[in-house]
Each structure stands twice: as structure tokens, then as C-alpha cells.
Coordinates of C-alpha atoms in Angstrom, one line a residue:
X13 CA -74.5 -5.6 -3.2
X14 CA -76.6 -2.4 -2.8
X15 CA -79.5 -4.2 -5.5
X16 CA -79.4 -7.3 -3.1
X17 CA -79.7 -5.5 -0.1
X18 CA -82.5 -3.3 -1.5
X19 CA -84.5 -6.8 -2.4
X20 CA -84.0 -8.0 0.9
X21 CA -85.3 -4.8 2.6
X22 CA -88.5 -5.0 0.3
X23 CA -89.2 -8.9 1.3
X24 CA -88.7 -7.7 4.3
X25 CA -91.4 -4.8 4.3
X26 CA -94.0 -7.6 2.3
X27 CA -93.4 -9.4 4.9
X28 CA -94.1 -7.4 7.9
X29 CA -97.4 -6.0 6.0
X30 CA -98.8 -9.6 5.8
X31 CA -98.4 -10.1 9.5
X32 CA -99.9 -7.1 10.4
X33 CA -102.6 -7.8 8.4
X34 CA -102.8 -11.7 9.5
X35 CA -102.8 -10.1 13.3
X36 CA -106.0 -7.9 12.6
X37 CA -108.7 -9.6 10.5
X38 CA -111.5 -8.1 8.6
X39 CA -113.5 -7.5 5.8
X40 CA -113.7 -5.7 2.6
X41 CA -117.0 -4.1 0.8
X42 CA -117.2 -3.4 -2.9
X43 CA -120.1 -2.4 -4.4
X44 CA -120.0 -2.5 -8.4
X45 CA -122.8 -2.5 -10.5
X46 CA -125.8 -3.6 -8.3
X47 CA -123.8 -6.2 -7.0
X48 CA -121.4 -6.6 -3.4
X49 CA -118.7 -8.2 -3.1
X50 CA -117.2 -9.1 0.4
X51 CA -113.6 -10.4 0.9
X52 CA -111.3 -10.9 3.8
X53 CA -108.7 -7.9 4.1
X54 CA -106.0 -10.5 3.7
X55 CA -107.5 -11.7 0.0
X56 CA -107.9 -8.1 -1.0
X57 CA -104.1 -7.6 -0.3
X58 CA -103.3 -10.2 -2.2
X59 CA -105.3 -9.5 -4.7
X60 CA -103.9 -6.2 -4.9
X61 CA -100.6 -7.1 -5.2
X62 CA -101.1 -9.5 -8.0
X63 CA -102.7 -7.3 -10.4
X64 CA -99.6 -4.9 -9.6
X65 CA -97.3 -7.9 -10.7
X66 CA -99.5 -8.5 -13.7
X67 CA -99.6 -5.1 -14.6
X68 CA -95.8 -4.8 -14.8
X69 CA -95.1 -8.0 -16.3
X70 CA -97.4 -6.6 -19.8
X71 CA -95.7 -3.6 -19.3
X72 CA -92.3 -5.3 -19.8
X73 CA -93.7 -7.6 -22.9
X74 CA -94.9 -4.8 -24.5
X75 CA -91.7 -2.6 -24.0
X76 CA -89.6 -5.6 -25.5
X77 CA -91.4 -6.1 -28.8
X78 CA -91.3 -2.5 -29.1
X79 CA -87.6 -2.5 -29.2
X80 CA -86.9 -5.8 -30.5
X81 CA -85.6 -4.1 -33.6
X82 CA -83.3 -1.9 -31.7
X83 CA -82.3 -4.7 -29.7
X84 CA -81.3 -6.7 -32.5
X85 CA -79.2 -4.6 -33.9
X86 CA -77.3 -3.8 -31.0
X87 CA -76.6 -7.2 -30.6
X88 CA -75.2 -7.5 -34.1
X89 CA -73.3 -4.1 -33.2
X90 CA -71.6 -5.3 -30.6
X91 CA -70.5 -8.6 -32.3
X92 CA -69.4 -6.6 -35.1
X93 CA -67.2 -4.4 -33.0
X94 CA -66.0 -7.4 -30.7
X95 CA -64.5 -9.3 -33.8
X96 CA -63.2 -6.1 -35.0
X97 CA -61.0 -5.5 -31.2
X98 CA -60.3 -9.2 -31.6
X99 CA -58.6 -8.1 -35.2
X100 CA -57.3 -5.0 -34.1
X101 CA -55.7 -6.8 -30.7
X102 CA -54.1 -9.6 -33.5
X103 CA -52.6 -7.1 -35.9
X104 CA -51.4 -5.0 -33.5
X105 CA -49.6 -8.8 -31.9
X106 CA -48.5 -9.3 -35.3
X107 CA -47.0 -5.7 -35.8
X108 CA -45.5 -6.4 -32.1
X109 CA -43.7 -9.7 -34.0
X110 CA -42.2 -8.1 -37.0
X111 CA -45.6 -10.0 -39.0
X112 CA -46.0 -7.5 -41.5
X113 CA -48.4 -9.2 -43.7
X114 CA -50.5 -10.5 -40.9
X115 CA -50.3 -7.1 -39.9
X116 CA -51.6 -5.1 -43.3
X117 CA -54.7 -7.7 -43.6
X118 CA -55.5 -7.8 -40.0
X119 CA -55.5 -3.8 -40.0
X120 CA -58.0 -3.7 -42.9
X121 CA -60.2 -6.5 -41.3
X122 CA -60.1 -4.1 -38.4
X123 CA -60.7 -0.7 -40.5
X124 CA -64.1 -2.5 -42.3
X125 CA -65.3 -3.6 -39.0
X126 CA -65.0 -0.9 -36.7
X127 CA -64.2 3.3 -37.4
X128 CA -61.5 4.5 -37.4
X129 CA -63.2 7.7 -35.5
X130 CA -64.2 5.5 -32.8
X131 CA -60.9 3.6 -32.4
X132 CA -57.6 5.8 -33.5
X133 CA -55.8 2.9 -32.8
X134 CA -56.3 1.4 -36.3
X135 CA -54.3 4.3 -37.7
X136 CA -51.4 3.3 -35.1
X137 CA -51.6 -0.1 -36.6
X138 CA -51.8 1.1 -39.9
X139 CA -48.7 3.3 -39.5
X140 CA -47.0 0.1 -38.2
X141 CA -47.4 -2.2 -40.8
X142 CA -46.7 0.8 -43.4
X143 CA -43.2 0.8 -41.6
X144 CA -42.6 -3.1 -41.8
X145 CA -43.3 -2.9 -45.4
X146 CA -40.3 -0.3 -45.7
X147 CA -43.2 2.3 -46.6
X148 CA -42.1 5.2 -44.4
X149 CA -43.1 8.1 -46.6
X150 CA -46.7 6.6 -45.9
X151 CA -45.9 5.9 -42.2
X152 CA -44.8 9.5 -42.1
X153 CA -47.9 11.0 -43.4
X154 CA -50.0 8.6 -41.3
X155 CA -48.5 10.0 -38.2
X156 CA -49.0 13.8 -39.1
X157 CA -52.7 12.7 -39.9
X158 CA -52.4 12.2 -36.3
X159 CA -51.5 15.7 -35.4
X160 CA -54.9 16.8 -36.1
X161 CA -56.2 14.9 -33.5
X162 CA -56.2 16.1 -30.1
X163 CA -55.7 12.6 -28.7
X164 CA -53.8 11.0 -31.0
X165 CA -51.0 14.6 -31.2
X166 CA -48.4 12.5 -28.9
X167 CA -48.4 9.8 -30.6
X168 CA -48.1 11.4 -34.4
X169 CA -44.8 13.2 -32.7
X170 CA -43.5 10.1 -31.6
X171 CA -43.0 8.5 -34.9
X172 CA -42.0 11.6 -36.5
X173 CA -39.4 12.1 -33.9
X174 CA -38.3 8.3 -34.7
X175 CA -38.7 8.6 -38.6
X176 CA -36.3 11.7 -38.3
X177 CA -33.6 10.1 -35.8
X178 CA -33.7 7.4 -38.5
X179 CA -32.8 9.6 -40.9
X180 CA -30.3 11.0 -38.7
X181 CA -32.0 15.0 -39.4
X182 CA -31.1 16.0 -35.7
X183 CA -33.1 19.3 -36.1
X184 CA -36.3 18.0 -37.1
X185 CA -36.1 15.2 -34.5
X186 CA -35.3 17.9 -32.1
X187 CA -38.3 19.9 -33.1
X188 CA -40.9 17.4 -33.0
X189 CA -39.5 16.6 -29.3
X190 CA -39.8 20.4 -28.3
X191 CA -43.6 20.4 -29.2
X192 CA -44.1 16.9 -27.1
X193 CA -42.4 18.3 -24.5
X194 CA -44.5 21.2 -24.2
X195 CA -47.6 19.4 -23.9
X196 CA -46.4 16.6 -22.0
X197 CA -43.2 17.5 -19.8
X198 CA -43.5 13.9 -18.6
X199 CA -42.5 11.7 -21.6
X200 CA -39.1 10.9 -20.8
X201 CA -38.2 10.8 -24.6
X202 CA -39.3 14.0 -25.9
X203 CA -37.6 15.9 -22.2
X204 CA -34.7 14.3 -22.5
X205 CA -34.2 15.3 -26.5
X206 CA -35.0 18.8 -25.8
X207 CA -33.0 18.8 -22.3
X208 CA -29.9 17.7 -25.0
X209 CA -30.9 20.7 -27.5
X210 CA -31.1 23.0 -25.1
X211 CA -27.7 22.0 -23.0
X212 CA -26.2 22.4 -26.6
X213 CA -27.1 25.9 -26.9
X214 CA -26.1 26.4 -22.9
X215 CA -29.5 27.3 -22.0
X216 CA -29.2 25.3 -18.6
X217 CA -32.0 27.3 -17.2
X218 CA -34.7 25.9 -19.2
X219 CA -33.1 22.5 -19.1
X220 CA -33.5 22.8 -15.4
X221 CA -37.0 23.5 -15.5
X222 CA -37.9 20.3 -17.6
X223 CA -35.7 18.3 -15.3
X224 CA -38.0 19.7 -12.7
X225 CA -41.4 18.9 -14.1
X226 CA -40.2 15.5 -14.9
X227 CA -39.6 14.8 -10.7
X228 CA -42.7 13.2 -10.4
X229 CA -41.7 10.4 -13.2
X230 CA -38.3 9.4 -12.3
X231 CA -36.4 8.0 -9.2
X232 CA -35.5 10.3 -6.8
X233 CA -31.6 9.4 -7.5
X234 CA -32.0 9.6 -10.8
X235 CA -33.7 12.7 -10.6
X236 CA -31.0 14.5 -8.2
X237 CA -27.8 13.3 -10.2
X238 CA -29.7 14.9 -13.6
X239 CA -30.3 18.1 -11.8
X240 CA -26.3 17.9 -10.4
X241 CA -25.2 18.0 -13.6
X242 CA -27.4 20.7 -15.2
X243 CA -26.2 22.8 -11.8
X244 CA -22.8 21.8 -12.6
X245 CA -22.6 22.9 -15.9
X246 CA -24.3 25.7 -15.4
X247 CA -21.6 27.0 -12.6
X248 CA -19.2 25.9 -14.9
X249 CA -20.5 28.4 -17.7
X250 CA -20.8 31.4 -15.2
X251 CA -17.6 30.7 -13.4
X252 CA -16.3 34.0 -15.4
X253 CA -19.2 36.0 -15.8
X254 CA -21.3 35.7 -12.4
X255 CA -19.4 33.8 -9.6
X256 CA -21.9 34.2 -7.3
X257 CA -24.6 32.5 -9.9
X258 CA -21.8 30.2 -10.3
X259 CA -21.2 29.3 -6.8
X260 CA -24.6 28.8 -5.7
X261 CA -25.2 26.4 -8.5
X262 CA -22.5 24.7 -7.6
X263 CA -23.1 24.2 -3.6
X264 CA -26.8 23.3 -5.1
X265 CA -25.2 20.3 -7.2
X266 CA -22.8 19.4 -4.5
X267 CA -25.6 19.0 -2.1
X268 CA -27.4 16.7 -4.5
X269 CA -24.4 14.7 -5.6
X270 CA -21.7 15.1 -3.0
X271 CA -19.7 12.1 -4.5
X272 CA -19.6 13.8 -7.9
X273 CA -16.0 15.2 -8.7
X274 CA -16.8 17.9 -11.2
X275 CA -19.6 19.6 -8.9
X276 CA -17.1 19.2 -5.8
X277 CA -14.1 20.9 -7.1
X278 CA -16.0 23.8 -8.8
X279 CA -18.2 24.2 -5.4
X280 CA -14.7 24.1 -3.4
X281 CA -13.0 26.6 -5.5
X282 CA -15.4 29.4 -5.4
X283 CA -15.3 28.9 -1.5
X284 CA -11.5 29.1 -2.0
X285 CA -12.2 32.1 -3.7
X286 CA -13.9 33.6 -1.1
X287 CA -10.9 32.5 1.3
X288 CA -13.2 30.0 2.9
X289 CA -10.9 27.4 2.9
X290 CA -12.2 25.0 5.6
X291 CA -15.8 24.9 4.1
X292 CA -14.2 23.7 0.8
X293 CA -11.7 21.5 2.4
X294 CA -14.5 19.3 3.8
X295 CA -16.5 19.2 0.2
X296 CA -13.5 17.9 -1.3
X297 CA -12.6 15.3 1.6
X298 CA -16.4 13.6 1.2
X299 CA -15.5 13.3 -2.3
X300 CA -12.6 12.3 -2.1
X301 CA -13.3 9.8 0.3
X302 CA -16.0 8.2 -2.1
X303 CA -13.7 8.1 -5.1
X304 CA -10.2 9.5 -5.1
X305 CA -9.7 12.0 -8.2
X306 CA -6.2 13.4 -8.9
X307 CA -8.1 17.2 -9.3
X308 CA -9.2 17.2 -6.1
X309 CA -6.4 16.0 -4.7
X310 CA -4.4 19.1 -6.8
X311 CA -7.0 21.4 -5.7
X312 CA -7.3 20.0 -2.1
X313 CA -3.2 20.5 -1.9
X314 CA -3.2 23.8 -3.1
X315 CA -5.7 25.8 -1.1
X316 CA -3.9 27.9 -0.1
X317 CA -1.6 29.8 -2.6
X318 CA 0.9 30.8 0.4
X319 CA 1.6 27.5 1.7
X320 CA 5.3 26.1 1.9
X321 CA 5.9 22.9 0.0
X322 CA 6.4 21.0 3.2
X323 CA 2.8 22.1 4.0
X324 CA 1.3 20.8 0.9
X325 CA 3.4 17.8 1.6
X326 CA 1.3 17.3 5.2
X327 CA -2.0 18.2 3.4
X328 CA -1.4 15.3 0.9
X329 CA -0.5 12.9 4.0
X330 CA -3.4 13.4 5.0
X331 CA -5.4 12.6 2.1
X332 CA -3.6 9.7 2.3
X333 CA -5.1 8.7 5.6
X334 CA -8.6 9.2 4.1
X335 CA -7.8 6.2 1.8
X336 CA -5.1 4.2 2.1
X337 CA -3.7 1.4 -0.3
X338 CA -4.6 3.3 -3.0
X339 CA -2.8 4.7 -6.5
X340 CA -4.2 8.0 -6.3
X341 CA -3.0 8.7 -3.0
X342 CA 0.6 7.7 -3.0
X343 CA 1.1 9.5 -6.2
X344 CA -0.9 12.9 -4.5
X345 CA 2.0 12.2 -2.4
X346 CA 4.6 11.8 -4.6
X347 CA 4.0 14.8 -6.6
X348 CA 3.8 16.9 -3.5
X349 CA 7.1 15.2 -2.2
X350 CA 8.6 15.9 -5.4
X351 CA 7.7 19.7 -5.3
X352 CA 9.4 19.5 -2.1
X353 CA 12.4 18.3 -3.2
X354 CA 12.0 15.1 -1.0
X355 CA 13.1 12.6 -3.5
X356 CA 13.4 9.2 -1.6
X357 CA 9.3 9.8 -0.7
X358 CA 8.4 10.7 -3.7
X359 CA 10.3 7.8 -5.1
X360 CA 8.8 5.6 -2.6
X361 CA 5.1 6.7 -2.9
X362 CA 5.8 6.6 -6.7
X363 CA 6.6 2.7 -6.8
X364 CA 3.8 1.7 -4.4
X365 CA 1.4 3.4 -6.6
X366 CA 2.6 1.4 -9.7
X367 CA 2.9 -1.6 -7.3
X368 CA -0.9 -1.3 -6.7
X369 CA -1.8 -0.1 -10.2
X370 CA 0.4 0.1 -13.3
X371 CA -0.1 2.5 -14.9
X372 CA 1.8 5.5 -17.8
X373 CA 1.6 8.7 -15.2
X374 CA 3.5 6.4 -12.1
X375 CA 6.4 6.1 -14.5
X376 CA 6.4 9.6 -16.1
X377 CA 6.3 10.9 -12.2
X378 CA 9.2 8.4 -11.7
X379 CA 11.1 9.7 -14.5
X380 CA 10.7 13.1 -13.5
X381 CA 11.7 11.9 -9.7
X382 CA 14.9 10.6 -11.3
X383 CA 15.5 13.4 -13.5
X384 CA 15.1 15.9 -10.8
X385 CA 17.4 13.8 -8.6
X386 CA 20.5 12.1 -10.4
X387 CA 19.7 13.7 -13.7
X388 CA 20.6 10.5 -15.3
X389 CA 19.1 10.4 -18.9
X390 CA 19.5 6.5 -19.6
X391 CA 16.9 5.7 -16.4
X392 CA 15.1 8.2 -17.6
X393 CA 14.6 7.0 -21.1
X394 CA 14.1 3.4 -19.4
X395 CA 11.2 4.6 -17.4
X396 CA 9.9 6.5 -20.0
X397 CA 9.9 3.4 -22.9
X398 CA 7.5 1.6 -19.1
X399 CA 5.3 4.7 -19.5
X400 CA 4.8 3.8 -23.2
X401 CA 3.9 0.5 -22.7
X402 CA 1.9 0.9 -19.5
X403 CA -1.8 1.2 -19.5
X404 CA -3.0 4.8 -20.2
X405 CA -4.6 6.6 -17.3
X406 CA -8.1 7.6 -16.5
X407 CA -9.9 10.2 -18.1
X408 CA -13.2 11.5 -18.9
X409 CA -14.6 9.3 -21.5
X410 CA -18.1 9.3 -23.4
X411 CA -19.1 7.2 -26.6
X412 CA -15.5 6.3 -27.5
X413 CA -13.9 9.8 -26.7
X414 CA -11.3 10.5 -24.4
X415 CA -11.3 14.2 -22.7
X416 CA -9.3 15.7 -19.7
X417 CA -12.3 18.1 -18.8
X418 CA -16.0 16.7 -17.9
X419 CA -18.4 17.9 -19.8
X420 CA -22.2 17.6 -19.6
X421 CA -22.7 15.9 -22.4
X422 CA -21.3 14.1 -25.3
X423 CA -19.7 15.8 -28.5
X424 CA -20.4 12.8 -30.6
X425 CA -24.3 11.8 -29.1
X426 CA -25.4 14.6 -27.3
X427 CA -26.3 12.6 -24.3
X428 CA -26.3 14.2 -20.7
X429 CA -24.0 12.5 -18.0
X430 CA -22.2 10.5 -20.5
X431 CA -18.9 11.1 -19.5
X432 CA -17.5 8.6 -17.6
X433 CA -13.6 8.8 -15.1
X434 CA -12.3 5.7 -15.8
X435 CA -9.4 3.8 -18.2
X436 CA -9.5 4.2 -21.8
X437 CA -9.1 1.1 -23.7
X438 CA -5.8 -0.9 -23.8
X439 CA -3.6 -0.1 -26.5
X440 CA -3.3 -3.5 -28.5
X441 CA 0.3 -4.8 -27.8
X442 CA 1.8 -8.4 -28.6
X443 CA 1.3 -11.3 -25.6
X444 CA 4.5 -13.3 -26.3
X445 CA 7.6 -11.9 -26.9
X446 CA 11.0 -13.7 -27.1
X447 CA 14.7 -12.9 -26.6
X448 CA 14.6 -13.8 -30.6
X449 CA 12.0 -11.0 -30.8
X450 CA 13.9 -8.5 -29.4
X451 CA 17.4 -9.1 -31.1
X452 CA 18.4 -7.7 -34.3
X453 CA 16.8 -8.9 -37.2
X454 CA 18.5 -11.2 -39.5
X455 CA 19.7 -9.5 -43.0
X456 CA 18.7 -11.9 -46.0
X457 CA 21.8 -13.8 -47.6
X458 CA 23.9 -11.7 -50.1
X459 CA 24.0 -12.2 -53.6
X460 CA 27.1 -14.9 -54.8
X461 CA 30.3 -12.4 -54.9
X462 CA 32.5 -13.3 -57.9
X463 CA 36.0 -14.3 -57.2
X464 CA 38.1 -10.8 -57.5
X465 CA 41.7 -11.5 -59.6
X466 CA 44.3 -9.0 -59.1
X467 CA 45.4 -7.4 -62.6
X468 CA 48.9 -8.4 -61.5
X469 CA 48.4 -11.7 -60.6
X470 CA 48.4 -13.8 -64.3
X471 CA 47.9 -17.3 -64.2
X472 CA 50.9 -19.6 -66.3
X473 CA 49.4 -21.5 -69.7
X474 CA 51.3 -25.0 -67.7
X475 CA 49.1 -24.1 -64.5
X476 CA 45.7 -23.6 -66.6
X477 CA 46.1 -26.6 -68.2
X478 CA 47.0 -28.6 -65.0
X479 CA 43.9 -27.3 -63.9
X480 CA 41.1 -27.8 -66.4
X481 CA 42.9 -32.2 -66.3
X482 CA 42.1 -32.1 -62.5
X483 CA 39.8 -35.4 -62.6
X484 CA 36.6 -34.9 -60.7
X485 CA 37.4 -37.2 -57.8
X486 CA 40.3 -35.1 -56.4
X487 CA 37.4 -32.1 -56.0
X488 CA 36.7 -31.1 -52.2
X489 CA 34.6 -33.8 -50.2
X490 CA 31.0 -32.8 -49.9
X491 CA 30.1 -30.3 -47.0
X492 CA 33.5 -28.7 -46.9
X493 CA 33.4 -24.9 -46.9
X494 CA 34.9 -23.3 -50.4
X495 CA 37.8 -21.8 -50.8
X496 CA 37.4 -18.4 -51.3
X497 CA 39.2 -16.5 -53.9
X498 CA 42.0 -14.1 -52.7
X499 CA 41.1 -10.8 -52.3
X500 CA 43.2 -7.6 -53.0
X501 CA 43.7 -5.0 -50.4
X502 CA 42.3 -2.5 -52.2
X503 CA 39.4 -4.2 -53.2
X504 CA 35.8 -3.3 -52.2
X505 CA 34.8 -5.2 -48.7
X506 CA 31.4 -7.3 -50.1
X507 CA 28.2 -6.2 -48.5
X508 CA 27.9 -9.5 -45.9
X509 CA 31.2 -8.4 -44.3
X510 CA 29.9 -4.9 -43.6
X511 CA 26.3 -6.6 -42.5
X512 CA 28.5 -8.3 -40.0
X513 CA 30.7 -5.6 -38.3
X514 CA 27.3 -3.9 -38.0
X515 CA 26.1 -6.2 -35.7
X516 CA 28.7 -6.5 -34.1
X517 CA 29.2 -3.4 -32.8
X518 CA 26.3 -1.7 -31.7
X519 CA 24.7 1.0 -32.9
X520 CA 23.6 4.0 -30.0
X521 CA 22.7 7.6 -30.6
X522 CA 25.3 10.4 -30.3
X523 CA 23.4 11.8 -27.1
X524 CA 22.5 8.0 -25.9
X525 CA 24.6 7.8 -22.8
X526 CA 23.6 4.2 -22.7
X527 CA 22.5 1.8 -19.9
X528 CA 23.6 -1.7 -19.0
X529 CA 21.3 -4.1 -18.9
X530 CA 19.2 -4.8 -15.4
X531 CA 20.0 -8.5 -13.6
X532 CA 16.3 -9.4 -13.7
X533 CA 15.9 -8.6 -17.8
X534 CA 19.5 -10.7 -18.7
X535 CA 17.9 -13.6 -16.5
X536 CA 14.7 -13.2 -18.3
X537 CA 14.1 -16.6 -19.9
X538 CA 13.1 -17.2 -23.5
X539 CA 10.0 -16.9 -24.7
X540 CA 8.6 -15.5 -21.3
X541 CA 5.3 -14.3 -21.4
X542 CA 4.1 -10.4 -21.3
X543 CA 1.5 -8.2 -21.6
X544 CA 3.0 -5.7 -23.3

């Protein structure tokens, strides 16, 4: 745009020139050589301007031949170089796909074509295909080649940080992330590696830091919930040592993350500490109001040591206004009704909550609720064979494990924020059960018993021979049941005849005070379906 202008503005000048010289005629004298020559001033312009042209138009032929040669070979450079991009762009397409033949020859079209000084990306390509060919010691000492180059350093640590994961040699992994870290705080992969090392070792202050330098990278709210847990764990390690460390951390994290339990109920018990009991009351109402924890609710119910049980009854009421129509609350409520020895709310609160959500703590409550009440062990032992087949509750869980503390990162990965409050997995129970299920299983058929013959009873030689001439066509119609032998009294009893009297008196243990049967499990029809 500037070149175009500039042309314009010098047409432009030309232009005015030859008018003003058009406006004002004259002549121009030359002597040269004896002879004068006379020309209009308009001719002489024009004349002048032409052997300017001329002159710059040899000037430019000359100036090409002279660096034809050079030109030449540029051209042939540049061809040379564009069809070795075009190979290096197709292998590295080809590594991309998994190709790792197309990969190998496209990389060596690429090496013969262009430097590998000039272009480190050919080494990257070559350290690809060296991995799809299942050659990683070569990969590996293709990447630390790398190391030696300035601009090529992040990229050797990368795959030695990968080649070391794969051979699951955490340290060396670790290591190669530490030194990509401290170059480049901002690669996500080689922060968040050392961020894991160094929560390991409880160094939360330098994990901070990194979490700090990488602000500018990630989302704001990933950013604050990363640096609310590093807080949190990091009040959670000086609780003991430095409680005023401890708290501000904590009050740090809760401002981030107000929602998140673990930061809330440490931030609200160092304020409890500190007998500030209605700053901490409100930290653990905005959690609790976001999602209802049964810590904070324990924590929030007991902030003050001295209180009666009536008044940690009213402080659980009134978490229970914060969220109504849910578990957590009616069983904050029950417990607390419980300690207060008001059994028909506790009993109450305790059904709604496993009317809303089913689950093994409702019924151990309830069992307590009856034990503490009637004391009757049979409804006990029935609520407690519910809590067995009820679904477990939540608990902190990360990469399969199942904890009753948050931590800050997993024991099995080493991943920060893993640990997630929700329900473990279901235990595995059959679907369909039946009434034929549940009964007593049936013994196998005993063994033929011999007919038993009293010593005293002898048969006569008259009666044995009257016996063995019975014709075949007097015996007993098909289908009629045998006769069996008589039996002494003091004969063994044979092992079906025991089988029987044990089922049909039922067996119950010596402390079993037993308990009937409820109307809705007799009227339970067969083969009903169930859960558990």
C-alpha cells in the first residue's frame, strides 16, 4: 500500500513538472564541439528523463547476468528445501497415524533434503518413528540429543518424561519434569508432575508457587480450586505445629473455594478455636448449603463444647431449614435427637432419611435408636442384616480407594484433587430371590437302609418256604409305597429321620431371642423381585 502510494506521488510530481514547463516555453543552448544545438525546454526534459530510464534499465541487465549464477541456485535451493517441508509435513502426518514405515522413509527423504541444523524438527520425527518401530532405546537417546540444544531442551524432556512413565520409573519421570518445570513453569505437564512430587514430600510451599506461575495458563476456576487445595492441605499439615499458619491458609482456601468441605471445616474450627463461633458458623452454613456433609453438620452442632443436648438438637433444626428433603439433614437430626434422648424424632428423622435415600448408616442409626429405646435385640439384628444389604455410604474416594479423611492427593496415582465425596460402588448382590431361595436347603436322598431283624425275632422253616413259593403276581401293585421292615426300639434312628426333625424344628442361637415374621414379608409373593 505504502509502494503504491509512493508511485502515485511520483506520477504525480512528473506530472506537475511537465505542466510547469508546458506553461513557460523556451529554449535550450548546447554548444559541443564547434557545433550548437538548440531545443525547446520541453524536449530537453524529455530528453533527460529518457536517458535516466535508459541508464537504469542497463544497469538492471547488467546486475542480472552478474548474479544469474547465484540466482540459479537459489532457485534450486528453495525447491530443494520446499520438497523437503513437503516430506517433513508427510512423515510427521504419517507418525500422527501410527504409519511407521511411511514414517522412517519420509524422515530420511526429509534428513537428505534439508539439515537437520536448520530444521530440528527431523530429529522429532525421527524419535517418532524410532518409537513406532518399538525402538525406544534409540528414541531415548534421540531425545537426550536434544538436550544439547537450547531450543529443542523441552522437547527432549518430554519424551524422556514419557519413556520413563512408560516404564513406570516414577523418580526419573519426576526428575525430568522438575528440570521442565524450571525453565518453563507453564507446561501444564511437567508443573503438574512436580506439584505431585512435591505435595508427596509436604512441601506445599513450593507447590504453591508453581500453582502461582501457572495463573496465567489455566481458567481462573481451575486455577483457584488448585490453589484451595494446596491451602488446604497445607493448614491441614500445620494444624499441630502453627495454628495461626494453619488458620490463615485455611480462610485463604475457603475464600477461593467456599463450597469445598475439607477447607470449610478446618477454616471453621480454628475460628472455634479461637472462640469465634459466629464467624465459623456462617463458613460452614455456605457450605453446607451448597452440599450437605455429615462433618459439617457434626462440627456445625458441636461448636460449642458447653451446649445442652436440646441446644444441639435446635442447631441441627436449623440446618435442617437450610436444606430440606434431604438425607443428610434428617439424620443430622436424628443423631442430635438421639443424644437427646428424644427417641420418637430421632426415629422419625431416621426413616425419612432412608425414605429419601437408602442407605447402611440410616439403619445402623435406627438400630441404635431402637437399642437405646426398647433395647430389643431381635429389631436390632433385623435392622442391622438392612444395614448389610443397603448401599454403603459416601466417602472420600480416588482411583478405586475408599477413605474417611480427604486428602490432597491419591495414594495409588499421586494426582491432586482426586478424592471425590460420593457412593462407593454397589456391592454385587443377587436380583431375583424367591421364597424357595430363602428356605432351607434340601438334603440329598439317604443311602437305601437295610431292613434291621431283631436277634429275637427267628423266622419258622414253614413261613420261609411259604415265602420264597409266593408267585410274582400276588407282589404289591406298581406305585405302592414298601413296606418297611420293623424296627427295634433300640435300634439306631436312620440318618433321613434325624434330617427330618431337624427341619422341623428350627434351629435359633442360644442368645437369639427370636422375632416373628413382619405382615408385609409373609405376604411377600414368590419369586418377587429385589435389589438386594
Amino acid at each position: 500500500m505504502i509502494r503504491a502510494l509512493f508511485f502515485l506521488l511520483v506520477v504525480f510530481a512528473l506530472g506537475l513538472g511537465f505542466s510547469w514547463l508546458a506553461d513557460r516555453p523556451g529554449d535550450m543552448v548546447m554548444t559541443l564541439g564547434g557545433y550548437q544545438y538548440q531545443v525547446s525546454l520541453m524536449v530537453a526534459a524529455v530528453a533527460v528523463v529518457a536517458a535516466v530510464a535508459a541508464v537504469m534499465i542497463a544497469w538492471w541487465l547488467v546486475r542480472s547476468i552478474w548474479n544469474s549464477p547465484y540466482a540459479i541456485a537459489r532457485h534450486f535451493r528453495v525447491r530443494r528445501r520446499d520438497r523437503g517441508y513437503q516430506a517433513l509435513s508427510t512423515g510427521m502426518i504419517a507418525a500422527g497415524a501410527g504409519d511407521g514405515a511411511l514414517a522412517r522413509r519420509k524422515s530420511k527423504e526429509a534428513a537428505k533434503l534439508i539439515s537437520s541444523d536448520q530444521e530440528p524438527l527431523i530429529h522429532l520425527l525421527d524419535a517418532q518413528a524410532a518409537l513406532l518401530e518399538g525402538d525406544h532405546e534409540s528414541a531415548r537417546k534421540k531425545f537426550e540429543a536434544m538436550l544439547d540444544d537450547p531450543e529443542m531442551r523441552l522437547l527432549g524432556l518430554r519424551g524422556l518424561y514419557l519413556e520413563a512413565e512408560r516404564l513406570g520409573d516414577r523418580n526419573a519421570a519426576r526428575h525430568y519434569a522438575g528440570r521442565a518445570a524450571a525453565a518453563a513453569p507453564q507446561l501444564g505437564w511437567a508443573a503438574e508432575s512436580t506439584m505431585e512430587e512435591l505435595v508427596a514430600r509436604g512441601d506445599f510451599d513450593a507447590a504453591l508457587k508453581i500453582a502461582d506461575a501457572q495463573k496465567g495458563t489455566l481458567e481462573r476456576a481451575a486455577s483457584d480450586r488448585r490453589r484451595a487445595v494446596l491451602l488446604t492441605a497445607k493448614a491441614e499439615a500445620l494444624a499441630d505445629t502453627a495454628p495461626d499458619a494453619a488458620r490463615a491458609a485455611a480462610l485463604e482456601a475457603n475464600r477461593l473455594q467456599p463450597h469445598f468441605a475439607p477447607a470449610a471445616l478446618l477454616a471453621a474450627g480454628a475460628l472455634f478455636r479461637q472462640n469465634d463461633v459466629r464467624r465459623g458458623s456462617k463458613i460452614l452454613e455456605a457450605s453446607w448449603r451448597a452440599e450437605p456433609h455429615p462433618d459439617v453438620a457434626d462440627l456445625y452442632i458441636h461448636a460449642r463444647p458447653g451446649d445442652a443436648a436440646l441446644d444441639r438438637l435446635g442447631r441441627a433444626r436449623k440446618l435442617q431449614e437450610m436444606k430440606k428433603n434431604h438425607p443428610e439433614s434428617s439424620l443430622a437430626v436424628a443423631r442430635a435427637a438421639l443424644d437427646a434422648h428424644d427417641f420418637a424424632t430421632a426415629r422419625s428423622e431416621a426413616e425419612a432419611a432412608i425414605r429419601m435415600d437408602r442407605r447402611e448408616g440410616a439403619y445402623l442409626l435406627l438400630a441404635d435408636i431402637e437399642e437405646a429405646e426398647t433395647g430389643d435385640e431381635g429389631k436390632v439384628r433385623q435392622l442391622l442384616a438392612k444395614a448389610v444389604k443397603a448401599p454403603q455410604d459416601p466417602a472420600w474416594i480416588a482411583d478405586g480407594v475408599v477413605s474417611e479423611k480427604w486428602a490432597p492427593a491419591s495414594p495409588v496415582t499421586g494426582r491432586i484433587d482426586a478424592f471425590e465425596w460420593r457412593a462407593p460402588a454397589e456391592r454385587l448382590g443377587r436380583l431375583i430371590e424367591s421364597e424357595e431361595e430363602e428356605a432351607v436347603p434340601v438334603l440329598p436322598s439317604p443311602a437305601p437302609v437295610p431292613p434291621v431283624v431283631a436277634p429275637s425275632v427267628v423266622a419258622s422253616p414253614a413261613a420261609q418256604e411259604a415265602t420264597d413259593k409266593k408267585p410274582a403276581a400276588e407282589a404289591e401293585p406298581e406305585g405302592r409305597e414298601e413296606a418297611r421292615p420293623p424296627v427295634p426300639a433300640d435300634a439306631p434312628a436312620p440318618a433321613y429321620a434325624e434330617a427330618e426333625a431337624a427341619e422341623a424344628v428350627p434351629q435359633r442361637l442360644p442368645d437369639d431371642p427370636g422375632v416373628e415374621p413382619e405382615d408385609d414379608e409373609t405376604e411377600q409373593p414368590a419369586g418377587r423381585f429385589r435389589l438386594f
